[in-house]
Coordinates of C-alpha atoms in Angstrom, one line a residue:
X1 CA 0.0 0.0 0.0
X2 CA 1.3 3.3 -0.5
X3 CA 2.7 5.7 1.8
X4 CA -0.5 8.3 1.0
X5 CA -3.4 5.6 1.1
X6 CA -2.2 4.4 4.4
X7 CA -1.7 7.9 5.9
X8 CA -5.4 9.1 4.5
X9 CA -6.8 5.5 6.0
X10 CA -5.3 6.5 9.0
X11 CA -7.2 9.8 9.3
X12 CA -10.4 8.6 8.4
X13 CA -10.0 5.9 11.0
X14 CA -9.0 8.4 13.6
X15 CA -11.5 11.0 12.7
X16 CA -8.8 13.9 13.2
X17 CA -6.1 15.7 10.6
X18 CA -3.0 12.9 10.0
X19 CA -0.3 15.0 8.1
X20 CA 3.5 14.3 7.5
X21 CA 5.8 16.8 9.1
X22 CA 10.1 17.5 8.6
X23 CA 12.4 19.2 10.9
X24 CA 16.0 19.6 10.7
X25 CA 17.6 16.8 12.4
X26 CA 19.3 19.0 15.0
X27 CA 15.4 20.9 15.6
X28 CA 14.2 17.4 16.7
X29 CA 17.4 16.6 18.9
X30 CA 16.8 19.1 20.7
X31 CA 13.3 18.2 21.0
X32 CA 13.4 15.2 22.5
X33 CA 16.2 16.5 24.9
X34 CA 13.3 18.8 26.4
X35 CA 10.8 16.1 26.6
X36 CA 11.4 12.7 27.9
X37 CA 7.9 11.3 26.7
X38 CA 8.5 8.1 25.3
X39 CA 6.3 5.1 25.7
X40 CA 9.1 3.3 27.2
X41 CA 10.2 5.8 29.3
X42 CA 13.5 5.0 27.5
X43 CA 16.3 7.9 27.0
X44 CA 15.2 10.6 24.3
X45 CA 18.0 9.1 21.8
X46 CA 16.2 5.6 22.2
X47 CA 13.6 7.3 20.1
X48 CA 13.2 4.4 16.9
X49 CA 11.4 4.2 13.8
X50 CA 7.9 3.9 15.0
X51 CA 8.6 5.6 18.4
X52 CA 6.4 9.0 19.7
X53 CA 6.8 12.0 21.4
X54 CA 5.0 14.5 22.2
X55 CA 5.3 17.8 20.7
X56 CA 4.7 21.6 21.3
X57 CA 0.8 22.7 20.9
X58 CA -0.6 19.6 22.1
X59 CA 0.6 17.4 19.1
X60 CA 1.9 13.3 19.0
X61 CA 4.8 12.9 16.6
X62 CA 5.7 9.4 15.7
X63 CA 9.0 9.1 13.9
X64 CA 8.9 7.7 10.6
X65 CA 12.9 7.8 9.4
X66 CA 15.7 9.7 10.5
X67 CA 17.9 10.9 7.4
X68 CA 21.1 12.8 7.4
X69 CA 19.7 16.0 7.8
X70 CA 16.2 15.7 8.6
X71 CA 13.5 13.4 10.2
X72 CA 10.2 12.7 8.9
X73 CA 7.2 12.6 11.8
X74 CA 3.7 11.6 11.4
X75 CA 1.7 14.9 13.4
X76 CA -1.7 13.7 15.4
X77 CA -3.6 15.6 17.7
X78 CA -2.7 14.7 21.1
X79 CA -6.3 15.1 22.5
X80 CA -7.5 12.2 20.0
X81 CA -5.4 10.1 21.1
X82 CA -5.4 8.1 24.4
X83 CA -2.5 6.4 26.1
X84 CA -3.1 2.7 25.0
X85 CA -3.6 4.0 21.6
X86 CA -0.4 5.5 21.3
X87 CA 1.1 2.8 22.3
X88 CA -0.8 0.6 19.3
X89 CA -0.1 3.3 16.2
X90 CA 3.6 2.8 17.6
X91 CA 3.5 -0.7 17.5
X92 CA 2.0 -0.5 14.3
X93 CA 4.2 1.9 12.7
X94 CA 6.9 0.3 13.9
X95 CA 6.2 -3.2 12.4
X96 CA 5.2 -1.6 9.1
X97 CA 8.4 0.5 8.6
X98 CA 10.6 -2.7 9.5
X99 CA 8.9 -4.7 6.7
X100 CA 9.4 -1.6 4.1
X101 CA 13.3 -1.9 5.3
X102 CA 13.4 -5.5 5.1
X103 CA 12.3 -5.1 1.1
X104 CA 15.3 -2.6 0.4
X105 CA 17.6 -5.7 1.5
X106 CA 20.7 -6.3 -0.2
X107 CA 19.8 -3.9 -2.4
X108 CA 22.5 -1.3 -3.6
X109 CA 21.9 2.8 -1.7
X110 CA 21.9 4.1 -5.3
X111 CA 18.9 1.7 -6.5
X112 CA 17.0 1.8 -3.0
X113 CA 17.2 5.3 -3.4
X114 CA 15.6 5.2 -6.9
X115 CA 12.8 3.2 -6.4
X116 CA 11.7 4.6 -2.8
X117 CA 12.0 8.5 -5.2
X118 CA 9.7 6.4 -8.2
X119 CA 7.1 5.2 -4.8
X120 CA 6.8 8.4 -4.5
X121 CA 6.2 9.8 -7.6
X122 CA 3.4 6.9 -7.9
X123 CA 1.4 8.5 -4.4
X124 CA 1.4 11.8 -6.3
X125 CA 0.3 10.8 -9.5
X126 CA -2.8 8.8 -7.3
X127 CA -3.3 11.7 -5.3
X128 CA -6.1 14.3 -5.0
X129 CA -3.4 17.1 -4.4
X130 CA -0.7 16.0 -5.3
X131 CA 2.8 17.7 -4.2
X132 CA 5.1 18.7 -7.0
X133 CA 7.8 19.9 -4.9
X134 CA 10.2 17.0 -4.0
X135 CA 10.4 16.7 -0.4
X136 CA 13.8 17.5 1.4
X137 CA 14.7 13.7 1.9
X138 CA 14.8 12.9 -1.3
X139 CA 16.2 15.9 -2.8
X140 CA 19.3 16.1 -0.6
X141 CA 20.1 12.4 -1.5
X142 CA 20.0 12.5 -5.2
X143 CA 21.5 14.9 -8.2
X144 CA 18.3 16.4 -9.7
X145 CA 19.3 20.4 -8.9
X146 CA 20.1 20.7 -12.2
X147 CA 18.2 20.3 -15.6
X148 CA 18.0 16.8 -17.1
X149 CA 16.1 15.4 -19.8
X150 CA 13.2 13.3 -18.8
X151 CA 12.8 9.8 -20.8
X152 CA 9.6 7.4 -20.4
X153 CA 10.1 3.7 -21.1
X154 CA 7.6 1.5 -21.1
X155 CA 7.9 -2.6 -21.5
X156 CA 6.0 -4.9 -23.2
X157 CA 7.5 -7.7 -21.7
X158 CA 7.9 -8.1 -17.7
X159 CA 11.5 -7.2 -17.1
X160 CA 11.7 -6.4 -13.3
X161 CA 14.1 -7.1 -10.2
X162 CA 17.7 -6.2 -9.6
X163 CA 19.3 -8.1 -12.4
X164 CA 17.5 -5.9 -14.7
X165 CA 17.8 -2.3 -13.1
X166 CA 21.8 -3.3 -12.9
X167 CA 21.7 -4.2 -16.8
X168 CA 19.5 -1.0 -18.0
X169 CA 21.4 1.4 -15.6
X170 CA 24.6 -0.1 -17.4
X171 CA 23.5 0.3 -20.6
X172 CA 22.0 4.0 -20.1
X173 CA 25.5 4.9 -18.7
X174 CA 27.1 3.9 -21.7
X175 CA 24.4 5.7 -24.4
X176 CA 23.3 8.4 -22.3
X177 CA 26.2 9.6 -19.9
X178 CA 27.3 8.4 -16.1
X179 CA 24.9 11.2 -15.0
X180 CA 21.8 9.6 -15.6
X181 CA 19.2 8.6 -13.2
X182 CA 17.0 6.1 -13.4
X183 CA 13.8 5.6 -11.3
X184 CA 11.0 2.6 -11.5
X185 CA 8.1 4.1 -11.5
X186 CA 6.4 0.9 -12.0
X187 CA 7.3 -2.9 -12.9
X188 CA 7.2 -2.0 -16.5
X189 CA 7.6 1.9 -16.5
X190 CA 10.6 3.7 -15.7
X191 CA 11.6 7.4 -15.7
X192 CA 15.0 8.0 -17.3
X193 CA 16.7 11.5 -16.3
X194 CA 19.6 12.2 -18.2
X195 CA 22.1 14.8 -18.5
X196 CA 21.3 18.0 -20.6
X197 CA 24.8 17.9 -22.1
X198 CA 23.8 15.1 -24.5
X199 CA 21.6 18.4 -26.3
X200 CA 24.5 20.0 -26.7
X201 CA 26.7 16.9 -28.3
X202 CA 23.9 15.9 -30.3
X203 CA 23.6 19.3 -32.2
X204 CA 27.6 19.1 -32.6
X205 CA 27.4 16.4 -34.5
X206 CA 24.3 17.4 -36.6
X207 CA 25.5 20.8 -37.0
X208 CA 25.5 22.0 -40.7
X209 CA 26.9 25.3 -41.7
X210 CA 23.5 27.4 -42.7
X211 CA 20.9 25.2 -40.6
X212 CA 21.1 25.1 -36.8
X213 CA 19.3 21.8 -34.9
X214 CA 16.5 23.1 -32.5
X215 CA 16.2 21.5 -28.9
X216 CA 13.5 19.8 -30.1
X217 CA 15.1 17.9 -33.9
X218 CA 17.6 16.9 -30.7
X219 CA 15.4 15.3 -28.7
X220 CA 14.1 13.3 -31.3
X221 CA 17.1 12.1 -32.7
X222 CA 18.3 11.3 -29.2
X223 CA 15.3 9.5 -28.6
X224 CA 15.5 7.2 -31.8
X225 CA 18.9 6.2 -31.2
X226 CA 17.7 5.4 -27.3
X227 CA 14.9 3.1 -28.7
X228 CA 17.0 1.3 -31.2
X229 CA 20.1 0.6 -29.1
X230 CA 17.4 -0.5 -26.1
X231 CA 15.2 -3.2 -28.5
X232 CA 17.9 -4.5 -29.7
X233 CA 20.5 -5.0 -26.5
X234 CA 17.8 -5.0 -23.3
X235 CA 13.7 -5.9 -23.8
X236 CA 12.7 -6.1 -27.2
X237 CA 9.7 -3.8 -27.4
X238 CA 9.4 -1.1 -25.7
X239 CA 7.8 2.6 -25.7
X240 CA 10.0 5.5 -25.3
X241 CA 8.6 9.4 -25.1
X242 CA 11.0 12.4 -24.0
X243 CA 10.2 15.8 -23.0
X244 CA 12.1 19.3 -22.7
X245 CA 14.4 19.4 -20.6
X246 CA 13.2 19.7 -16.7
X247 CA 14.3 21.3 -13.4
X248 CA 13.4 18.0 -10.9
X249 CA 13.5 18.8 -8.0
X250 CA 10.1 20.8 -8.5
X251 CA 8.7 19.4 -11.7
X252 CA 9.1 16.0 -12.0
X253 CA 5.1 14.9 -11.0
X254 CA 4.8 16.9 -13.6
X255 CA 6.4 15.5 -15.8
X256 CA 6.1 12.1 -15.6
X257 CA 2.4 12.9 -16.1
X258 CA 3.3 14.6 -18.8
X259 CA 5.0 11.3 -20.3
X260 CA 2.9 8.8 -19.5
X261 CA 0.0 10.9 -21.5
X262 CA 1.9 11.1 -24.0
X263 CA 2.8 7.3 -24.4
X264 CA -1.1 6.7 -23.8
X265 CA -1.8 9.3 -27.0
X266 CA 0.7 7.5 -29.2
X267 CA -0.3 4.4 -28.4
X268 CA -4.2 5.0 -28.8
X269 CA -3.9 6.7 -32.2
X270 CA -0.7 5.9 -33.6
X271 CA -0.5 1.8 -33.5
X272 CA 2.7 0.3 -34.6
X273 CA 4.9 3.4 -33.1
X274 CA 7.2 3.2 -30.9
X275 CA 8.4 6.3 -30.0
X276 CA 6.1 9.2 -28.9
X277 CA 6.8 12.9 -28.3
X278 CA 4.5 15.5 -27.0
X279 CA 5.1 18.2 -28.9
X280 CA 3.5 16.2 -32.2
X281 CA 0.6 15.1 -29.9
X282 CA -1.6 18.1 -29.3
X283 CA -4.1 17.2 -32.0
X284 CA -4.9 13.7 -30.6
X285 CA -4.7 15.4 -26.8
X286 CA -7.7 17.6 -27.5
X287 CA -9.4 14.6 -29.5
X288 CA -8.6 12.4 -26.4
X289 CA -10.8 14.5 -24.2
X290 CA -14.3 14.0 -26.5
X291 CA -16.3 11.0 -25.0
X292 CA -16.1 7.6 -26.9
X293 CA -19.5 7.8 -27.8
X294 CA -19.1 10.9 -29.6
X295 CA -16.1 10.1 -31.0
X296 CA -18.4 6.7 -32.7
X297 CA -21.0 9.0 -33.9
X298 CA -18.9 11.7 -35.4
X299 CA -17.5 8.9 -37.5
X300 CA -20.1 7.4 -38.8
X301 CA -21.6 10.1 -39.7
X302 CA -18.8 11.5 -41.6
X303 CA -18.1 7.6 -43.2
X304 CA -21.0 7.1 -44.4
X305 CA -20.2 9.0 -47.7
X306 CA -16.7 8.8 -47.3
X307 CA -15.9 5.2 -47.4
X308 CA -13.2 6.4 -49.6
X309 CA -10.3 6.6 -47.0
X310 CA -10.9 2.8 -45.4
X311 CA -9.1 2.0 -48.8
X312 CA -5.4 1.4 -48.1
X313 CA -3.6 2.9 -50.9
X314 CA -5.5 6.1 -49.6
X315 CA -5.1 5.8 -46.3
X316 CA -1.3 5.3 -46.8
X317 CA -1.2 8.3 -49.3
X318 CA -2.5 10.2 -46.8
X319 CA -0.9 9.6 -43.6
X320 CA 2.8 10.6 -45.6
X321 CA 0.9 13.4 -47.4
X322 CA 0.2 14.7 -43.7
X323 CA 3.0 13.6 -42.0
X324 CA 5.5 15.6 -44.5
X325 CA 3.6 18.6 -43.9
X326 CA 1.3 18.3 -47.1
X327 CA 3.9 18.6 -49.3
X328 CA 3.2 17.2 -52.6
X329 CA 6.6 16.7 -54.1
X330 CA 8.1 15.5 -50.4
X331 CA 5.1 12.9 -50.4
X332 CA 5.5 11.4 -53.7
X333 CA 8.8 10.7 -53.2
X334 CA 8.4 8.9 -50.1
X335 CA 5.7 6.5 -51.7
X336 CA 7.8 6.1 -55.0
X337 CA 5.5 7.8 -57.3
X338 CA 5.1 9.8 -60.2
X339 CA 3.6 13.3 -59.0
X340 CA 0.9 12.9 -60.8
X341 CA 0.3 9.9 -59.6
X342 CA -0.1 11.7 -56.2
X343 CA -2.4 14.4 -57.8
X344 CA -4.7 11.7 -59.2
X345 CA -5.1 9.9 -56.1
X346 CA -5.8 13.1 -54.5
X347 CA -8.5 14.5 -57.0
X348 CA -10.2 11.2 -57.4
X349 CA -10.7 11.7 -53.4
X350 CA -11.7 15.1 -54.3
X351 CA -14.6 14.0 -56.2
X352 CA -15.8 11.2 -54.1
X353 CA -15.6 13.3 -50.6
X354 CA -15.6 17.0 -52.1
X355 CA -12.6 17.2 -49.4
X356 CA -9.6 18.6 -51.0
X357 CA -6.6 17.6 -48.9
X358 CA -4.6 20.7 -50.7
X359 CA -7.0 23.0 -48.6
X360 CA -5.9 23.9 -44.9
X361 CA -9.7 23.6 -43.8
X362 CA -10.3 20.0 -45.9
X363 CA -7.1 18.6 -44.5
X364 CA -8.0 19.1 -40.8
X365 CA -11.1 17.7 -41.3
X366 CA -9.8 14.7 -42.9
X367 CA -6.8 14.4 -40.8
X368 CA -9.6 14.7 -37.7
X369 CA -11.9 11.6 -39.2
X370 CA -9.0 9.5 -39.8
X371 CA -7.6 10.0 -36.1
X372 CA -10.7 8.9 -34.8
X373 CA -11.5 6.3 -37.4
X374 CA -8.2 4.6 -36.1
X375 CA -9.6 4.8 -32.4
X376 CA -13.2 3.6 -32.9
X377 CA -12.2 0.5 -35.8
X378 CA -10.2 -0.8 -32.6
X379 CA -13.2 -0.1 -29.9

């Protein structure tokens, strides 16, 4: 269960405000030198993982780790709280936290640390309010103060446990750079931060003397090369997205939101690709939103006199006439084709749809129907 479900469990059980609470470690050594309230009536530094004390303004805290710098307490009311009950949320806590340690066992700091930062991005992306700043125990262990790029991969296949961290951490540090970070979010889901130098060597090596590579032509060549060298060495298939680069200590939730829409986009309306970026998305975003019902009716009503683009040859011609931008000469080179060819395809659709592709209004239309048409043959 995680860490959020439990703690809102907890204050519906208790009937009374359950929130998590930091202080600076020295804050809360000082603390419990003031108040020797432990349930043992042990020494304040016998205070362990589970263990209370009471705090200022009438307040129980109940320690749930002690980090380098700072501890992290669980704050009830005092008043809602009796004696024996104390006792019982310590006991409980106590045995809880011990079997959350016992699961990080013999697993490397630098992994532990990675999947307890992916738990947490999980509770935010399940909660109501969800927090986007990282909180401090997490920040102060890892290196995400300065801007990385954020990767998405998702599996096909079930590739989980340590073996498989180790091998994809090795193989990332060898494509990407030593820098990068990788956190599972989920058995088959990983965030991939890596360093925003790789921009910069990326658009060396592309760099041509008149035309300068954007951030995003970058991105996407960084990304293909990313998918290739991972289905061919590590899982087989596999989703990749990327987004701009990121500040993560504050945006990360964000983010990874971001990401995994944009993996559920490409794979809803763009079957057979592998790698998905946002910025090409925003089309099938807003198209995401209309209820499937509508999305059935719209295109039946719009198929019923043009049946014309369920035939193949069409509906290839058209997906590379739109993909290159409706360029004509660009489109019938990709196909192999004469250019007149292309013209006569695109007239004779014409005249059976009075939808002219050529035509900026006609060719959102048509690229709208067959977005939709891809989503609702499926359904």
């Amino acid at each position: 269960m995680s860490e959020a479900k439990w703690i809102k469990q907890l204050q519906a059980v208790l009937d009374c405000p359950v929130r998590e609470l930091q202080l600076p470690i020295q804050d809360w050594n000082m603390i419990i030198e003031d108040r020797i309230t432990l349930n043992n009536q042990q020494k304040p530094n016998a205070v362990t993982t589970g263990g209370y004390v009471i705090g200022p303004e009438g307040v129980v805290w109940f320690l749930l780790d002690v980090g380098s710098q700072f501890v992290n307490l669980l704050e009830v009311e005092r008043e809602r709280l009796s004696e024996k009950e104390m006792r019982l949320m310590s006991w409980t806590l106590s045995q809880m936290l011990a079997e959350k340690t016992k699961s990080f066992e013999g697993i490397p700091e630098s992994e532990r640390y990675a999947r307890e930062l992916g738990a947490w991005i999980e509770e935010q992306l399940e909660a109501e309010e969800p927090k986007q700043q990282l909180p401090d125990r997490l920040m102060s262990r890892g290196r995400l103060f300065s801007s990385m790029i954020p990767f998405l991969l998702v599996c096909e296949q079930a590739e989980s446990g340590r073996a498989s961290y180790s091998e994809l951490e090795k193989l990332l540090r060898t494509f990407l750079a030593e820098e990068v970070i990788i956190i599972p979010i989920k058995e088959q889901e990983w965030l991939i931060l890596g360093p925003i130098s790789i921009i910069h060597d990326a658009q060396l090596e592309e760099r041509d003397d008149e035309i300068e590579e954007t951030v995003e032509e970058s991105l996407t060549s960084i990304v293909s090369g990313l998918h290739e060298m991972l289905s061919s060495e590590w899982i087989g298939e596999c989703h990749l997205a990327v987004a701009q680069p990121i500040s993560p200590t504050s945006s990360i939730v964000n983010t990874t939101a971001l990401l995994r829409e944009t993996v559920h986009l490409g794979r809803t309306f763009h079957v057979g690709t592998n790698i998905h970026l946002p910025w090409l998305l925003h089309l099938e975003r807003l198209l995401d939103t209309i209820p499937e019902t509508q999305r059935i009716k719209f295109v039946e009503q719009a198929l019923k006199r043009k049946d014309a683009f369920l035939e193949p040859e069409i509906l290839t011609t058209l997906e590379t006439f739109f993909s290159l931008d409706c360029n004509v000469s660009e489109t019938a080179k990709k196909l192999y084709i004469h250019r007149n060819t292309l013209l006569y395809r695109l007239d004779k659709l014409k005249q059976e749809t009075e939808l002219d592709v050529r035509q900026f209004r006609d060719a959102v239309l048509v690229k709208i129907i067959l977005l939709l048409y891809k989503v609702t043959k499926r359904s």
